[in-house]
Short mmCIF file of C-alpha atoms and ligand atoms in Angstrom, two decimals:
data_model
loop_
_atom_site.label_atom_id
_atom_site.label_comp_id
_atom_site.label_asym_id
_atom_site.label_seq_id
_atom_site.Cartn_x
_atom_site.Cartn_y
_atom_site.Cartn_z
CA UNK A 1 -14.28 20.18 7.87
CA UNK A 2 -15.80 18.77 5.11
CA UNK A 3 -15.62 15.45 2.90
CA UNK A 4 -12.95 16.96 0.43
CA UNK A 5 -10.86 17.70 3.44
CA UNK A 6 -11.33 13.78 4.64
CA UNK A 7 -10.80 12.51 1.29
CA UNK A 8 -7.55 14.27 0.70
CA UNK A 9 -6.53 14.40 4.25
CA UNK A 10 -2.79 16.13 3.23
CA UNK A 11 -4.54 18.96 1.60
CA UNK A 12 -3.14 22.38 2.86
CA UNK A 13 -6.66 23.00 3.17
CA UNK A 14 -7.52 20.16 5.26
CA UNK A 15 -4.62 20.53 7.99
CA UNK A 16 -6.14 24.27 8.38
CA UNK A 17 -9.23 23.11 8.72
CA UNK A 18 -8.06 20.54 11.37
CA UNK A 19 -5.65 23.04 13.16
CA UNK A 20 -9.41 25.61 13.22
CA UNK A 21 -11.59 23.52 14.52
CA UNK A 22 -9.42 23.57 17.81
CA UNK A 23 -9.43 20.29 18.00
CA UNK A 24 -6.89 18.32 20.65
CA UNK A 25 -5.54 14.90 19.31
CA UNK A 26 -4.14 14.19 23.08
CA UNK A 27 -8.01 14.88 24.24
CA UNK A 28 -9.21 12.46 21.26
CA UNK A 29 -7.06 10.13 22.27
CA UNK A 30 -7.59 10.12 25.73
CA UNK A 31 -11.37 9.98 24.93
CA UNK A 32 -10.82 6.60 22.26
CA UNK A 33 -12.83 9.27 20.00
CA UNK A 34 -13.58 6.86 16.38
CA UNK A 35 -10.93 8.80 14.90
CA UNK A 36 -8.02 6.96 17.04
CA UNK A 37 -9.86 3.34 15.95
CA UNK A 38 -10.36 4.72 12.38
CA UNK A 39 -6.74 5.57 12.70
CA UNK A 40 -5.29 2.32 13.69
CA UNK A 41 -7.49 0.81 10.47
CA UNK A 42 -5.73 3.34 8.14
CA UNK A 43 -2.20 2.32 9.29
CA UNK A 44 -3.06 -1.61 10.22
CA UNK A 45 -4.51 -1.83 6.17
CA UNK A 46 -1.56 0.66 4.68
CA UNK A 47 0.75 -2.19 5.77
CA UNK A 48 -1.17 -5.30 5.18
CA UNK A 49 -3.11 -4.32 2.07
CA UNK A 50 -1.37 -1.04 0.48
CA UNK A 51 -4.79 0.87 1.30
CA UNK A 52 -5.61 3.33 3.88
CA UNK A 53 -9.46 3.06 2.69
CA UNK A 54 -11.67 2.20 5.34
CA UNK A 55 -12.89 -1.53 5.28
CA UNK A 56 -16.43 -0.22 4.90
CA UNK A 57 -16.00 1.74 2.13
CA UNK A 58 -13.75 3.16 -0.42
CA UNK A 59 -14.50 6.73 0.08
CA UNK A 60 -16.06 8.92 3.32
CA UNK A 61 -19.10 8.97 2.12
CA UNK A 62 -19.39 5.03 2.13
CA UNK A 63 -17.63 4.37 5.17
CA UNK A 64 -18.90 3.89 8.61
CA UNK A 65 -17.00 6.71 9.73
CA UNK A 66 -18.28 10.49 9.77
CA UNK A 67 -16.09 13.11 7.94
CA UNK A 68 -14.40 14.48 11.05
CA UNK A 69 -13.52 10.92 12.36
CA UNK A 70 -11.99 10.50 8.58
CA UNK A 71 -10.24 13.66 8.61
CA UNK A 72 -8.88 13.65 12.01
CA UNK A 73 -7.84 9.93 11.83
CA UNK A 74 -5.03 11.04 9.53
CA UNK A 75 -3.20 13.19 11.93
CA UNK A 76 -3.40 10.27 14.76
CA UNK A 77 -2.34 7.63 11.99
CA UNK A 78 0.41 9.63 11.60
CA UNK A 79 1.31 10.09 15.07
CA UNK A 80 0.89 5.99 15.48
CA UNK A 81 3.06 5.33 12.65
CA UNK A 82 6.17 7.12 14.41
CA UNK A 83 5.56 5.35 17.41
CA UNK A 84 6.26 2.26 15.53
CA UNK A 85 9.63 3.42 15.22
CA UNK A 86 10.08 2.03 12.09
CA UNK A 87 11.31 3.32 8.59
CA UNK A 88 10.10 0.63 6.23
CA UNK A 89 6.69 1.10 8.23
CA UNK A 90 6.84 4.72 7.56
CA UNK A 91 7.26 4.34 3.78
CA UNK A 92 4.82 1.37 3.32
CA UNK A 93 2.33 3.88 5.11
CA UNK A 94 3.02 6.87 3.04
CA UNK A 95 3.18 4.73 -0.29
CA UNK A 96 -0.37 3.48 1.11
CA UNK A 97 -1.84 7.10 1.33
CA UNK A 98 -0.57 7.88 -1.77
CA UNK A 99 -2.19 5.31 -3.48
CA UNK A 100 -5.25 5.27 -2.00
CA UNK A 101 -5.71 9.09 -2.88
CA UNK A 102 -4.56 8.63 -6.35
CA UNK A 103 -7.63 6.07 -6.60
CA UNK A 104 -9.86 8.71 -5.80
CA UNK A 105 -8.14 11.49 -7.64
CA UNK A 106 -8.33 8.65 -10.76
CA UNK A 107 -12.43 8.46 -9.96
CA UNK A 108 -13.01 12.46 -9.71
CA UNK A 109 -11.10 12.84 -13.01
CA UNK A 110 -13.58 10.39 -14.49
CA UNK A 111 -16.40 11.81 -12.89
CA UNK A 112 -18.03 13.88 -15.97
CA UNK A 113 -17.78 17.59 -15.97
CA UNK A 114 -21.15 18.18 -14.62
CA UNK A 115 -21.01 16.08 -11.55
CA UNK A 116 -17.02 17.63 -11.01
CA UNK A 117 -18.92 21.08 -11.34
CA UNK A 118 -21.84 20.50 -8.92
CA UNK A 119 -19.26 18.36 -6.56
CA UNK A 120 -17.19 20.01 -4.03
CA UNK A 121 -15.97 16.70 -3.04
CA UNK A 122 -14.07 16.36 -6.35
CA UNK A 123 -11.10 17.78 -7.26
CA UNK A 124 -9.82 18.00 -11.23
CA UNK A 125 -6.04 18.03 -11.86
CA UNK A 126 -5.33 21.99 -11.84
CA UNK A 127 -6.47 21.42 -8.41
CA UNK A 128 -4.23 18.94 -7.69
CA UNK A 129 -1.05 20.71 -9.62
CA UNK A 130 -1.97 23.91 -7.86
CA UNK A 131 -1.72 22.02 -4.36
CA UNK A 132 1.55 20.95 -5.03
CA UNK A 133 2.90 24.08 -6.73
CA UNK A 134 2.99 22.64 -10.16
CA UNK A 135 0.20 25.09 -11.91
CA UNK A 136 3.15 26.71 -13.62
CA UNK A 137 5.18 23.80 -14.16
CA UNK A 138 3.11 21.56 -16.20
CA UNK A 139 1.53 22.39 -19.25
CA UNK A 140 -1.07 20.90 -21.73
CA UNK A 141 1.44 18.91 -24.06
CA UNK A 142 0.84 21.62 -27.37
CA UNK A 143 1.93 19.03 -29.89
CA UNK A 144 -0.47 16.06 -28.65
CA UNK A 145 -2.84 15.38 -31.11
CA UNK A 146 -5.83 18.27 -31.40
CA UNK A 147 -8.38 15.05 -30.32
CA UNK A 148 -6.57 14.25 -27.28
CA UNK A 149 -5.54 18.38 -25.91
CA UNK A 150 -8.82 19.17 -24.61
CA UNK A 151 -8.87 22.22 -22.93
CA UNK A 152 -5.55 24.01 -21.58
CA UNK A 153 -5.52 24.70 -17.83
CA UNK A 154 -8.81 22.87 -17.76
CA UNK A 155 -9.79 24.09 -13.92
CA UNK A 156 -12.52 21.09 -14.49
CA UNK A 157 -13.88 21.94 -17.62
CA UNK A 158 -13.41 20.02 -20.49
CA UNK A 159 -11.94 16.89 -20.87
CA UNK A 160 -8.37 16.66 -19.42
CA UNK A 161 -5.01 16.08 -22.02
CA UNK A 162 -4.13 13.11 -22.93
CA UNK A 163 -0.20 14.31 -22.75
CA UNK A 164 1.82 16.77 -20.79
CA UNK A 165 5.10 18.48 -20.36
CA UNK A 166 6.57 18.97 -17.10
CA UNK A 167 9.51 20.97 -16.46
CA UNK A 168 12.27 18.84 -16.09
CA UNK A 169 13.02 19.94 -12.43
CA UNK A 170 9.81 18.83 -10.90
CA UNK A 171 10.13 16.15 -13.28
CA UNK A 172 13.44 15.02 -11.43
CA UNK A 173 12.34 15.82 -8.72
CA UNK A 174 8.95 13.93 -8.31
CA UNK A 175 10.55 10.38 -10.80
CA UNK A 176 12.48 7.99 -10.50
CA UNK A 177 15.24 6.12 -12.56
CA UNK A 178 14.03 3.06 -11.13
CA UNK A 179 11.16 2.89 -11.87
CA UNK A 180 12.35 1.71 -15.19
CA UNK A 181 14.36 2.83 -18.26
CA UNK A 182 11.33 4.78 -19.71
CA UNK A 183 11.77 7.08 -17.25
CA UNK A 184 15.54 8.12 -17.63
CA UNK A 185 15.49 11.58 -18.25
CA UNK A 186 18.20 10.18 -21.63
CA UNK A 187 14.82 8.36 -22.50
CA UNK A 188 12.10 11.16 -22.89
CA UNK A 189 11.54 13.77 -25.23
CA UNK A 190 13.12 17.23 -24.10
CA UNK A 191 12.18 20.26 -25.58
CA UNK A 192 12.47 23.95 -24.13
CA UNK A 193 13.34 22.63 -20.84
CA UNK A 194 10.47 20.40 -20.36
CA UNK A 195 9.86 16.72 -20.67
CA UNK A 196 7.01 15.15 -22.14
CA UNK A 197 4.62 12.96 -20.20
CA UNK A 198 1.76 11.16 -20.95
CA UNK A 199 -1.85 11.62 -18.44
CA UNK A 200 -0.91 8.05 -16.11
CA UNK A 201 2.84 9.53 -16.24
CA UNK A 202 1.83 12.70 -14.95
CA UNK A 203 -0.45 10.93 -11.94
CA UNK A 204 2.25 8.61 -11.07
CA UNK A 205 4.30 11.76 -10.97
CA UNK A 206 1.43 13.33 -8.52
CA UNK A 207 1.59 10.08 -6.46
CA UNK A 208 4.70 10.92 -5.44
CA UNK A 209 4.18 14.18 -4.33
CA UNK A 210 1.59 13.04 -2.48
CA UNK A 211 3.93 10.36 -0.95
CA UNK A 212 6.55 12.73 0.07
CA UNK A 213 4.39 14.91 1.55
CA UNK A 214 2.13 12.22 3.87
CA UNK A 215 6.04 11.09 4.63
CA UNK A 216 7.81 14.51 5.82
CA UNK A 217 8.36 15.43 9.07
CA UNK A 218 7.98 11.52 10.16
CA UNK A 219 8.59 10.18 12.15
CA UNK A 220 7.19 12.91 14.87
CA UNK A 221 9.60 13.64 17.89
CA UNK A 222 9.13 13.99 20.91
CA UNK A 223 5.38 13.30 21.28
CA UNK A 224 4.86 13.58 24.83
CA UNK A 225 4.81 10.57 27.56
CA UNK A 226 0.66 10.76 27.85
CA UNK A 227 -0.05 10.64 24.41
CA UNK A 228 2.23 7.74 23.34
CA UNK A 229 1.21 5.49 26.86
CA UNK A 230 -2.38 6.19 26.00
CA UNK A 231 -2.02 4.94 22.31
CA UNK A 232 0.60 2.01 23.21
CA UNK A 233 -2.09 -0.71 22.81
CA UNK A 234 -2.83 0.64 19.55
CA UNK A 235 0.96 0.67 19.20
CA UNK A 236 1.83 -2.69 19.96
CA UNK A 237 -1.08 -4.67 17.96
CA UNK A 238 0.29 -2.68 14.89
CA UNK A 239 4.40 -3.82 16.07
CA UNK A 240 2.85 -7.53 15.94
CA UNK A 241 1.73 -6.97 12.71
CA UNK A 242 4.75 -6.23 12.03
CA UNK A 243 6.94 -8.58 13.46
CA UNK A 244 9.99 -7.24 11.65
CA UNK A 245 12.24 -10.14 12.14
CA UNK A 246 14.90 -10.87 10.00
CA UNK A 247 16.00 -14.19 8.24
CA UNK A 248 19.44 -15.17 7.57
CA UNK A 249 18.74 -17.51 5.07
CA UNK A 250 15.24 -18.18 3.80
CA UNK A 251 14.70 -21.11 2.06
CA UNK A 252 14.51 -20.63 -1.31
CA UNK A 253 12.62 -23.78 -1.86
CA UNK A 254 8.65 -24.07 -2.93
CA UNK A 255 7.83 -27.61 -1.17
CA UNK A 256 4.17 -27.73 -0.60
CA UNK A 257 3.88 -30.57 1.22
CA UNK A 258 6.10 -28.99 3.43
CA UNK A 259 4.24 -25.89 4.22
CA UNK A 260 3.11 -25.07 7.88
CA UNK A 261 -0.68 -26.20 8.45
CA UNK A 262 -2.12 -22.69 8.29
CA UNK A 263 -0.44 -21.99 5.15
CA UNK A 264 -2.06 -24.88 3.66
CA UNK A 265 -5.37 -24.73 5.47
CA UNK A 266 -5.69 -21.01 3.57
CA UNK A 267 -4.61 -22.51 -0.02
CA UNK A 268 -6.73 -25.09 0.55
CA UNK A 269 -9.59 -22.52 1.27
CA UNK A 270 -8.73 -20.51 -1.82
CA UNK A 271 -9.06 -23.52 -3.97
CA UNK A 272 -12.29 -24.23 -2.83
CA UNK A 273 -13.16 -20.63 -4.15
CA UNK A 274 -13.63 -19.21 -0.65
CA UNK A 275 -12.64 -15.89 -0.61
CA UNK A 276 -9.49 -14.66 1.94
CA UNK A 277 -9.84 -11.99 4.36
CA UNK A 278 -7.18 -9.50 3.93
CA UNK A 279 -5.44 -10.78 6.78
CA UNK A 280 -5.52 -14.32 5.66
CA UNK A 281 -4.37 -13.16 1.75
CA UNK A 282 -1.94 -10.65 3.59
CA UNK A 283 -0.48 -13.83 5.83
CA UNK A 284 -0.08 -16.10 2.50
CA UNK A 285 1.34 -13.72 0.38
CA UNK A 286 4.16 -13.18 2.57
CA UNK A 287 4.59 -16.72 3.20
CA UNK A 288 5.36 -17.07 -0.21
CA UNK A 289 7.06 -14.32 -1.00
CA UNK A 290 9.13 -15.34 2.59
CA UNK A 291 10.12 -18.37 0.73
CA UNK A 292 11.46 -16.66 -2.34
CA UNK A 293 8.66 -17.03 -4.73
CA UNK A 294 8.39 -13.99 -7.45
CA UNK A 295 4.85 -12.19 -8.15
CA UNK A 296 5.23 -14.47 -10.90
CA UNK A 297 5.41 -17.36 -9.39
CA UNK A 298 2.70 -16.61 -7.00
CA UNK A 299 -0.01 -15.86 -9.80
CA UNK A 300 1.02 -19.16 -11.43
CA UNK A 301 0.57 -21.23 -7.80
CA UNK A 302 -2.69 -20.09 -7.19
CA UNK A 303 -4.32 -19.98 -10.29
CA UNK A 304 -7.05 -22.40 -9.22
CA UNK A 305 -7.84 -20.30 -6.99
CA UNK A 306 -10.33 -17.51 -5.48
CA UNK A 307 -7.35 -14.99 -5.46
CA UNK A 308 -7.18 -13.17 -8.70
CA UNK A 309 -4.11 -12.27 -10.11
CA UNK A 310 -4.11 -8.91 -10.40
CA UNK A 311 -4.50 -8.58 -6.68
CA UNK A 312 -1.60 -11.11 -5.94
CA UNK A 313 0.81 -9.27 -8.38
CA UNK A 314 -0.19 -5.89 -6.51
CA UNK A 315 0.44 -7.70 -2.90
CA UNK A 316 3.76 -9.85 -3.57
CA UNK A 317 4.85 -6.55 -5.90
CA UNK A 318 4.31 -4.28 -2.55
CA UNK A 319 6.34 -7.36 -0.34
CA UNK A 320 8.73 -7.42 -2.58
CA UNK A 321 9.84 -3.78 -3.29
CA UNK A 322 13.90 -3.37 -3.98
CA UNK A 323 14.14 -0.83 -0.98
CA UNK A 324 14.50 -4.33 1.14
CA UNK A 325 11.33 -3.56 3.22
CA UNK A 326 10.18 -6.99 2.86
CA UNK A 327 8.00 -7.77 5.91
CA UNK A 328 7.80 -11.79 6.78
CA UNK A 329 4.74 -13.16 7.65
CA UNK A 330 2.81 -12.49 11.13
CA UNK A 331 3.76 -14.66 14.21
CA UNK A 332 1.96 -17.72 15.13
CA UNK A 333 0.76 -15.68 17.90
CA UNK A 334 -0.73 -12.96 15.60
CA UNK A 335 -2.06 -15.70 12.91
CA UNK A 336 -3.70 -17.55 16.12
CA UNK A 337 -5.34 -14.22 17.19
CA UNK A 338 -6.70 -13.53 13.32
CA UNK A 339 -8.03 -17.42 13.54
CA UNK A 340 -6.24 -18.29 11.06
CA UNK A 341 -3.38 -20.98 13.25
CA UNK A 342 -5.05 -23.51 15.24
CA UNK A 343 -1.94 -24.88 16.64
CA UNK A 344 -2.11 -28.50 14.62
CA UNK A 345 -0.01 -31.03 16.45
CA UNK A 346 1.14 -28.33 18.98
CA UNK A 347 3.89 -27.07 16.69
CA UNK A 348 4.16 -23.11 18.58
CA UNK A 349 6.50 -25.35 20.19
CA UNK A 350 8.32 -26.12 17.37
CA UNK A 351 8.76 -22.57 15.74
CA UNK A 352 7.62 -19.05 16.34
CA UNK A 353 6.28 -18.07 13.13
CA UNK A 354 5.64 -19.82 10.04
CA UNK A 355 8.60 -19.42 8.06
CA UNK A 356 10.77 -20.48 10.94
CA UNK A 357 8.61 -23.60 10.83
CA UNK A 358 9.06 -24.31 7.25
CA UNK A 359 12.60 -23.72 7.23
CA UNK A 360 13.03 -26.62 9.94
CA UNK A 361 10.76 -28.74 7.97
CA UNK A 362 12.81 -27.77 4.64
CA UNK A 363 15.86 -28.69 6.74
CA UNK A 364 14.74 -31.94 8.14
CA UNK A 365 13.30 -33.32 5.04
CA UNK A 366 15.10 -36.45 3.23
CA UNK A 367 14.53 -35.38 -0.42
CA UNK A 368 12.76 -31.80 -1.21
CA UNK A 369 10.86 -31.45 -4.61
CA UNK A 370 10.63 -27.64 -5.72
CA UNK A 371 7.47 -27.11 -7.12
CA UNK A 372 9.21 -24.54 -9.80
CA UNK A 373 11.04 -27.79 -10.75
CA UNK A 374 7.75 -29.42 -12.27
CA UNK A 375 6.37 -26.09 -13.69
CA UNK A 376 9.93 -25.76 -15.98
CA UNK A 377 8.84 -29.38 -17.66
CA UNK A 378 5.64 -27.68 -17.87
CA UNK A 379 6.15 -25.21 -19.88
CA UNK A 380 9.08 -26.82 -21.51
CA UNK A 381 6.44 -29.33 -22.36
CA UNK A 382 4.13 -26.61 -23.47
CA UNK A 383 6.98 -25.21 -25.93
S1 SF4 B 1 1.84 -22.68 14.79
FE1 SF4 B 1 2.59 -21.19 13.34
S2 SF4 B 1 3.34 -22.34 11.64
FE2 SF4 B 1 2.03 -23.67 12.81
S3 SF4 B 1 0.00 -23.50 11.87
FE3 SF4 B 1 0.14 -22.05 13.52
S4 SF4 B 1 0.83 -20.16 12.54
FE4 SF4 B 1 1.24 -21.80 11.16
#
């Protein structure tokens, strides 16, 4: 095992190494080895925060864990993400993986050619292509211009092109019409077969190769009685996370002064420039997007604030997604075990979570002023 194998856990070459070592998962588990707790992290932040990175660190080398507790926690994450039972849980945590590796892949292509050469924890794209059977597939685009072609099958030398062409199976394959009209195949340049892409194009292309794969086969069957009793604790904190309840009707309504004391307490704390945990900025996002606000919206609400937009658009984006895998906020009970409810005025009696709260409050209210209201005069006003 080594740290390229627990940086790109979904490697061929890291599930060999992982089925060589001998190791047993069942054993680990049994034993609470790092790798189960490590696990739980990687699929407790894939669904609050769209990262599998550990919280100490972006990459092994940072993070508390050693490389064979990195590497092995991806096997168990994946084992505790079908015991969830959940679809939108299994996307969320493939989409997470597939981000987080496309960071890294993002860093080692920046890394200069020196380090990359030196490096075996690196990988350039031809790596990456090769893993995923594209070597032949994608080519150096040969009518980029000469500045931005660097070197053809680059292997790690040289600087990589600026624009590609993909064949245009793997290029239906791996896109997708919705993720806009740019990427309609009536949209691109087509020429012997193959569609041009530009570098990002070709990585978001990657990402979702790298998403499918993390994703097939889940959720596992059949896992065996011991193995899912003896991770059910790890099981059920992640299902509160979740709480995947469903609203009828959510209001559609942005009344501040109607918002649950928790929700307040933490915009209050961002406008005091305090910085949110993830959990807190996990629990507020979802609030608002829970209450119909858009990404837009959002960034313009808490622009005073110590959450910068750029994370906010990435959060409410992730909430948000058209597959309908919105997740509401946490429970009270989960938001009272993060410290973030306190119970004010005793109101778990009153609701179990905070957008049942609001809703009541929404409903009970004489006369309800929508915030959005005052920002149209605004920038009315501003026009
Ligand atoms: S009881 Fe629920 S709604 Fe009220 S402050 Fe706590 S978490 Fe928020």
């Amino acid at each position: 095992m080594d740290a390229l194998d627990a940086k790109y856990p979904f490697f061929a070459s890291a599930r060999e190494a992982v089925a060589s070592a001998g190791v047993s998962l069942p054993d680990l588990v049994a034993a609470d080895a790092p790798a189960v707790e490590r696990a739980r992290e990687r699929v407790e932040r894939a669904l609050l925060e769209g990262t599998v990175a550990a919280e100490s660190g972006a990459f092994p080398g940072e993070s508390a864990y050693d490389v064979q507790a990195e590497l092995l926690s991806y096997p168990i994450a994946r084992i505790l993400v079908s015991l969830l039972d959940s679809d939108p849980a299994i996307e969320k945590y493939a989409a997470a993986e597939a981000a987080t590796a496309m960071e890294r892949v993002r860093r080692d292509l920046e890394a200069d050619d020196e380090l990359r050469s030196v490096s075996s924890a690196t990988v350039a794209l031809d790596d990456l292509l090769a893993e995923f059977d594209l070597a032949d597939a994608v080519r150096p685009d040969a009518t980029a211009p000469a500045g931005a072609r660097g070197v053809a099958g680059a292997g790690g030398t040289g600087r990589d092109p600026d624009g590609y062409r993909i064949d245009v199976g793997p290029y239906l394959r791996l896109t997708s019409p919705e993720w806009g009209d740019s990427w309609r195949l009536v949209n691109r340049a087509l020429a012997d077969g193959a569609v041009r892409v530009s570098r990002e194009e070709l990585l978001a292309a990657l990402e979702a190769a790298v998403e499918a794969r993390v994703a097939e086969g889940l959720p596992f069957e059949d896992l065996g009685e011991s193995l899912a009793e003896a991770l059910e604790p790890r099981v059920a904190d992640l299902r509160r996370l979740l709480s995947e309840r469903t609203y009828t009707e959510p209001p559609d309504v942005v009344a501040p002064a109607l918002f649950p004391p928790c929700m307040t307490n933490l915009i209050e704390k961002a406008e005091r420039d305090v910085t949110l945990s993830a959990a807190e900025s996990f629990a507020l996002m979802a609030f608002l997007v829970g209450i119909g606000m858009t990404p837009d919206e959002v960034v313009a609400f808490c622009a005073d604030t110590s959450l910068d937009a750029e994370g906010i658009r990435y959060q409410t984006e992730f909430l948000t997604d058209d597959r309908g895998t919105q997740y509401p906020p946490p429970t009270c009970e989960t938001l009272a075990n993060y410290g973030i409810c306190h119970n004010e005025d005793d109101h778990m009696q009153v609701a179990a979570d905070p957008l049942s709260y609001y809703e009541k409050q929404v409903a009970a209210a004489d006369e309800v002023t929508d915030w959005r209201d005052g920002r149209e005069g605004d920038e009315t006003g501003e026009a």
